[in-house]
Amino acid sequence: MTSLAVTGLARPRGWLRAHPLAADSLLAAATFATVLIGSVVNRRSQPPPGLGFMLLSALACACLVARRRAPRTVLCATSALTLVEVVTGSDDLPRTQIAMAVVVALYTVASRTERPAAWRIAALTVALLGVIVMLSGVPPWYSQENLGLLAWTGLAAAAGDAVRSRRAYIAAIEERAVRAERTREEEARRRVAEERLRIARELHDVVAHHIALVNVQAGVASHIMESRPDQAKEALAHVREASRSALAELRATVGLLRQYGDPEAPTEPAPGLAVLGPLVDGFARAGLCVDVRAASGLPGGPGTGTDAAEAAAVIGKLPAAVDLTAYRVLQEALTNVHKHAGPGARAEVGLVRDPDSLLVVVQDDGGDPPPRPGGTDRAPGGHGLVGMKERACALGGTCEAGPRDGAPGFRVRVRLPTGTPPSG
């Protein structure tokens, strides 16, 4: 029952909002009826309203039809007609009920004008009406009717200002809500883009490293298949092992995209310097000689190490993100050496741990001349160097890559911040 009543009230209200001219016409008629009723209530000793009063009242209320389109003009017109009635006193006594049209017009101006201008207009209107009504209206000047006119006009200005403030407040809330929604959408798009970039880097590191090894070993096997079948079989075994490792890492990387709670999602940790030994051994089987040296300035730990297996112990525990980034940098840099350096190239890996950073340096001697196509130019169209720089910058570190100064070969130098050194 209640819902039906609310629905019945909402329909005409919605129709009036959709037809503002009809709404203002109804308001003008209601105001005119209020003026006529007010002019006869408690006025039994006075004559009924005359034709002049009714004509002025009708004109003043008719002006309210245009209150939305020209609020200040309507206020001036209603005020002028009210003053004419008050000053001329077309009946035995002036009837200030006509000022109800001024009250509605002043409310409209106050609700649709900025506060400073609205209060100036309201003060001028109240002062002008008040002075003239007190001088020419119902005696004495402090009569209830005169003071009531001042109260009604002041109340109209205050109510209009309150409505304007509420509209501005609601508009600000809606704007903030829209801006917050837009910000959330932009943040979501930014995170999606960052996640895509991270996944692309991971896939590039895995594919570029292992597929490069597979390509080289397959080429060697094809070249010596007839002349040295034993070595060809060994190269094919290396191809199989590298492809198996590539599949395992791809499975682990793609598994991160599974939904939360998927029982088939991998649980093994991300690679780090702890598996640097197998990484170097894979390059050694592919024909690349790699020397690893590690040094640490942390108190209480081994100072230096000259073997890939000792590197993790010398460097100590690293934050997970730094450990993974250092491994991916070494993987990509050694893959570039294997792909671009000349035959017989040697690579040197240097790891230096400071209290607040990890320095990773990979350099090669360029190999025996002439180098393979591409030489030491490491920038043709690939994304390896770009990926290394992005990884380093994501952690607040730096990455420098370029030819060695005064010596053949190429050097990659990456410094990664590690924060406070681990205790113990």
C-alpha positions as a printed Julia matrix, in Angstrom:
424×3 Matrix{Float64}:
   0.0     0.0     0.0
   2.78    2.4     0.94
   4.79    1.55   -2.18
   1.76    2.23   -4.37
   1.29    5.63   -2.75
   4.96    6.51   -3.25
   4.77    5.43   -6.88
   1.64    7.52   -7.39
   3.39   10.6    -6.01
   6.56   10.0    -7.98
   4.8     9.98  -11.35
   3.44   13.57  -11.29
   6.69   14.78   -9.73
   8.66   13.24  -12.56
   6.28   14.76  -15.1
   6.72   18.22  -13.56
  10.53   17.85  -13.68
  10.28   16.98  -17.35
   8.01   19.99  -18.04
   9.44   22.98  -16.11
   7.17   25.51  -17.83
   4.06   23.66  -16.63
   5.54   23.43  -13.14
   6.2    27.19  -13.04
   2.69   27.89  -14.3
   1.23   25.8   -11.48
   3.49   27.62   -8.99
   2.34   31.01  -10.32
  -1.31   29.97   -9.94
  -0.7    28.67   -6.42
   1.07   31.91   -5.46
  -1.82   34.0    -6.83
  -4.3    31.91   -4.83
  -2.16   32.38   -1.7
  -2.09   36.17   -2.22
  -5.87   36.32   -2.59
  -6.49   34.16    0.47
  -4.02   36.15    2.54
  -5.66   39.42    1.58
  -9.03   38.43    3.11
  -8.01   36.29    6.12
  -8.21   38.29    9.37
  -9.25   41.38    7.36
 -12.97   41.33    7.95
 -13.02   44.99    8.93
 -11.5    45.98    5.6
 -13.17   46.02    2.2
 -12.49   43.09   -0.12
  -9.58   43.38   -2.54
 -10.23   45.76   -5.33
  -9.73   45.32   -9.05
  -6.39   47.17   -8.99
  -4.93   44.92   -6.33
  -6.1    41.8    -8.12
  -4.69   43.04  -11.44
  -1.28   43.88   -9.92
  -1.23   40.56   -8.08
  -2.1    38.65  -11.25
   0.67   40.42  -13.17
   3.23   39.82  -10.4
   2.35   36.11  -10.15
   2.27   35.72  -13.94
   5.88   36.89  -14.04
   6.83   33.76  -12.08
   6.23   31.65  -15.17
   9.57   32.94  -16.51
  11.47   32.62  -13.2
  13.84   29.89  -14.48
  14.75   31.64  -17.73
  15.21   35.17  -16.34
  15.27   35.04  -12.52
  16.69   38.53  -11.95
  14.29   40.14  -14.41
  11.35   38.41  -12.71
  12.59   39.63   -9.31
  12.76   43.22  -10.56
   9.27   42.99  -12.1
   7.62   41.49   -9.03
   9.37   43.98   -6.75
   8.24   46.9    -8.91
   4.6    45.71   -8.95
   4.71   45.18   -5.18
   6.06   48.68   -4.61
   3.36   50.13   -6.86
   0.69   48.44   -4.74
   2.32   49.52   -1.47
   2.84   53.14   -2.52
  -0.45   53.77   -4.3
  -2.56   51.87   -1.79
  -5.28   51.15   -4.28
  -7.59   50.08   -1.43
  -8.17   51.77    1.9
  -4.91   50.17    3.13
  -2.06   48.76    1.04
  -2.07   44.99    0.88
   1.46   43.6     1.25
   0.35   40.04    0.47
   1.34   40.74   -3.12
   4.94   40.43   -1.9
   4.55   36.61   -1.98
   5.53   36.86   -5.65
   8.71   38.67   -4.56
   9.4    35.91   -2.02
   9.23   33.2    -4.73
  11.33   35.26   -7.16
  13.97   36.04   -4.5
  14.18   32.34   -3.59
  14.76   31.5    -7.25
  17.55   34.07   -7.59
  19.27   32.93   -4.39
  19.11   29.26   -5.42
  20.54   29.9    -8.91
  23.2    32.56   -8.24
  26.61   32.36   -6.61
  26.56   33.22   -2.93
  28.23   36.69   -2.99
  25.97   37.99   -5.77
  22.9    36.3    -4.3
  23.41   37.9    -0.88
  23.96   41.34   -2.42
  20.76   41.06   -4.42
  18.85   39.75   -1.38
  20.11   42.54    0.87
  19.18   45.2    -1.69
  15.7    43.71   -2.2
  14.95   43.31    1.52
  16.23   46.82    2.32
  14.29   48.48   -0.5
  11.03   46.69    0.28
  11.48   47.14    4.0
  12.08   50.88    3.89
   9.22   51.62    1.48
   6.76   49.33    3.26
   7.59   50.85    6.66
   7.11   54.35    5.24
   4.05   53.7     3.1
   2.59   50.49    4.45
   0.29   49.63    7.31
   0.92   52.02   10.23
   2.71   51.96   12.56
   5.96   51.2    10.8
   6.69   48.29   13.14
   3.34   46.63   12.54
   3.13   42.87   12.34
   2.41   42.94    8.62
   5.47   45.06    7.81
   7.81   42.98    9.96
   6.31   39.81    8.48
   7.19   41.02    5.0
  10.82   41.5     6.06
  10.87   38.05    7.68
   9.43   36.31    4.61
  11.84   37.94    2.17
  14.83   37.2     4.4
  13.66   33.6     4.83
  13.33   33.23    1.07
  16.92   34.38    0.54
  18.21   31.99    3.23
  16.22   29.05    1.85
  17.45   29.71   -1.69
  21.06   29.86   -0.51
  20.63   26.58    1.37
  19.19   24.88   -1.71
  22.05   26.21   -3.86
  24.61   24.94   -1.33
  22.99   21.51   -1.28
  22.94   21.31   -5.06
  26.6    22.29   -5.18
  27.44   19.71   -2.52
  25.61   16.93   -4.38
  27.26   17.96   -7.65
  30.68   17.87   -5.97
  29.99   14.41   -4.55
  28.88   13.13   -7.95
  31.96   14.65   -9.58
  34.24   13.03   -7.01
  32.49    9.71   -7.54
  32.93    9.97  -11.3
  36.56   11.01  -10.9
  37.21    8.17   -8.45
  35.64    5.67  -10.84
  37.73    7.03  -13.7
  40.84    6.86  -11.53
  40.08    3.26  -10.59
  39.66    2.34  -14.23
  42.93    4.06  -15.16
  44.72    2.34  -12.26
  43.32   -1.02  -13.34
  44.47   -0.43  -16.92
  47.9     0.64  -15.69
  48.26   -2.49  -13.56
  47.14   -4.68  -16.44
  49.74   -3.04  -18.68
  52.47   -3.51  -16.06
  51.51   -7.15  -15.57
  51.57   -7.75  -19.32
  55.0    -6.16  -19.5
  56.27   -8.29  -16.62
  54.95  -11.48  -18.2
  56.44  -10.48  -21.55
  59.83   -9.98  -19.9
  59.65  -13.36  -18.19
  58.68  -15.13  -21.41
  61.38  -13.33  -23.35
  64.05  -14.29  -20.83
  63.01  -17.94  -20.88
  62.54  -18.26  -24.63
  65.56  -16.18  -25.69
  67.92  -18.13  -23.44
  66.84  -21.7   -24.06
  65.84  -21.37  -27.71
  69.17  -19.74  -28.48
  70.96  -22.74  -26.97
  68.68  -25.14  -28.82
  69.35  -23.32  -32.09
  73.13  -23.4   -31.68
  73.26  -27.05  -30.62
  70.91  -28.1   -33.4
  73.12  -26.27  -35.91
  76.22  -28.02  -34.56
  74.51  -31.42  -34.71
  73.4   -30.83  -38.28
  76.91  -29.77  -39.3
  78.75  -32.75  -37.81
  76.05  -35.4   -38.15
  77.92  -37.35  -40.85
  81.53  -36.68  -39.89
  81.3   -36.99  -36.09
  78.08  -38.77  -35.14
  79.1   -39.19  -31.48
  79.45  -35.44  -30.98
  76.23  -34.93  -32.92
  74.4   -37.22  -30.5
  75.88  -35.27  -27.57
  74.7   -31.99  -29.13
  71.22  -33.44  -29.61
  71.2   -34.51  -25.96
  71.97  -30.92  -25.04
  69.1   -29.79  -27.29
  66.73  -32.14  -25.51
  67.87  -30.97  -22.08
  67.6   -27.27  -23.02
  64.13  -27.77  -24.51
  63.03  -29.64  -21.38
  64.27  -26.75  -19.22
  62.5   -24.25  -21.48
  59.24  -26.15  -21.19
  59.58  -26.32  -17.41
  60.18  -22.59  -17.07
  57.4   -21.77  -19.51
  55.05  -23.97  -17.51
  56.04  -22.19  -14.31
  55.63  -18.74  -15.88
  52.29  -19.46  -17.53
  51.14  -21.15  -14.33
  51.23  -17.77  -12.62
  48.31  -16.74  -14.84
  46.06  -19.47  -13.46
  43.23  -18.55  -11.15
  43.86  -18.52   -7.43
  43.35  -21.92   -5.86
  44.07  -23.93   -9.02
  45.65  -27.15   -7.72
  47.76  -27.43  -10.87
  49.48  -24.08  -10.3
  53.23  -24.47   -9.69
  54.59  -23.99   -6.21
  58.31  -24.02   -6.93
  60.18  -20.79   -6.14
  61.32  -18.36   -8.82
  64.91  -18.83  -10.03
  67.7   -16.89   -8.37
  71.46  -16.9    -7.83
  71.13  -20.24   -6.04
  70.75  -21.89   -9.46
  73.5   -19.86  -11.12
  75.63  -23.03  -11.34
  73.2   -24.92  -13.61
  72.81  -21.79  -15.74
  76.58  -21.48  -16.28
  76.89  -25.22  -16.91
  74.27  -24.96  -19.67
  76.31  -22.3   -21.44
  79.5   -24.32  -20.93
  77.93  -27.31  -22.67
  76.96  -24.97  -25.52
  80.63  -23.98  -25.94
  80.75  -20.69  -24.02
  83.42  -20.44  -21.33
  82.14  -18.46  -18.34
  84.26  -17.3   -15.37
  82.36  -16.32  -12.24
  83.74  -14.2    -9.44
  81.79  -13.05   -6.41
  82.77  -10.69   -3.6
  80.9    -9.52   -0.54
  81.46   -6.64    1.81
  78.96   -7.91    4.39
  80.38   -8.71    7.83
  80.38  -12.3     9.0
  80.32  -13.98    5.57
  82.81  -15.34    3.03
  84.67  -12.56    1.33
  85.2   -13.92   -2.19
  84.33  -16.85   -4.4
  85.58  -18.01   -7.79
  82.93  -20.54   -8.67
  79.29  -20.26   -9.75
  78.25  -22.72   -7.06
  79.83  -20.49   -4.38
  78.27  -17.27   -5.64
  75.02  -17.59   -3.69
  76.86  -18.29   -0.44
  79.22  -15.35   -0.96
  76.5   -12.87   -1.92
  74.18  -13.91    0.91
  70.4   -13.73    1.1
  68.79  -11.23   -1.23
  65.25   -9.87   -1.47
  63.2   -12.1    -3.75
  62.73   -9.42   -6.43
  66.46   -8.57   -6.47
  67.43  -12.25   -6.59
  65.14  -12.93   -9.56
  66.23   -9.77  -11.39
  69.93  -10.59  -10.93
  69.36  -14.09  -12.32
  67.4   -12.8   -15.32
  70.06  -10.17  -16.05
  72.81  -12.81  -15.99
  70.72  -15.14  -18.15
  70.0   -12.46  -20.76
  73.54  -11.06  -20.79
  75.15  -14.5   -21.23
  72.62  -15.36  -23.93
  73.62  -12.18  -25.78
  77.28  -13.14  -25.5
  76.54  -16.59  -26.89
  74.47  -15.16  -29.75
  76.54  -12.13  -30.78
  80.16  -12.69  -29.74
  82.62  -14.39  -32.05
  83.75  -18.02  -31.88
  85.77  -18.92  -28.81
  84.43  -16.0   -26.81
  84.93  -15.96  -23.05
  82.53  -14.32  -20.64
  83.3   -12.96  -17.21
  80.62  -12.6   -14.53
  81.26  -10.37  -11.56
  78.98  -10.15   -8.51
  79.78   -7.61   -5.79
  77.57   -7.27   -2.71
  77.67   -4.0    -0.78
  75.66   -3.28    2.38
  72.95   -1.57    0.34
  73.32   -2.8    -3.26
  74.28   -5.66   -5.57
  76.51   -5.02   -8.58
  76.21   -7.42  -11.52
  78.8    -7.15  -14.34
  78.88   -9.38  -17.42
  81.53   -8.75  -20.09
  83.11  -10.7   -22.93
  86.27  -10.44  -24.99
  84.49  -10.41  -28.34
  85.76  -13.87  -29.4
  88.1   -14.75  -32.24
  87.86  -12.53  -35.32
  85.97  -12.41  -37.54
  82.86  -12.33  -35.31
  79.58  -13.85  -36.29
  77.11  -11.66  -38.21
  76.09   -8.83  -35.96
  79.48   -8.69  -34.19
  79.27   -6.92  -30.89
  76.29   -4.81  -31.91
  73.73   -5.8   -29.3
  70.92   -3.45  -30.28
  69.39   -4.76  -33.52
  65.67   -5.05  -32.92
  65.84   -7.26  -29.82
  64.27   -6.58  -26.47
  66.92   -8.11  -24.21
  68.75   -4.91  -23.29
  65.46   -3.04  -22.96
  64.14   -5.76  -20.65
  67.24   -5.6   -18.46
  66.94   -1.83  -18.13
  63.24   -2.08  -17.3
  63.88   -4.71  -14.64
  66.61   -2.63  -13.04
  64.58    0.59  -13.13
  61.57   -1.19  -11.64
  63.65   -1.85   -8.5
  65.19    1.63   -8.45
  68.51    0.44   -9.88
  70.59    1.31  -12.94
  71.66   -0.56  -16.06
  74.52    0.35  -18.4
  75.28   -1.63  -21.54
  77.78   -0.94  -24.32
  81.17   -1.79  -25.8
  84.08   -2.1   -23.4
  86.41    0.89  -23.1
  89.7     0.27  -24.87
  89.1    -3.45  -25.33
  87.08   -5.66  -27.67
  83.82   -7.08  -26.46
  80.7    -5.91  -24.7
  79.85   -5.1   -21.09
  76.61   -5.04  -19.1
  76.73   -3.35  -15.7
  73.67   -3.43  -13.44
  73.37   -2.12   -9.9
  70.35   -3.19   -7.83
  69.46   -1.71   -4.41
  69.05   -4.36   -1.7
  67.97   -2.22    1.28
  69.36   -3.09    4.71
  71.78   -6.0     4.8
  70.44   -9.27    6.18
  71.19   -9.98    9.83
  73.42  -12.98   10.44
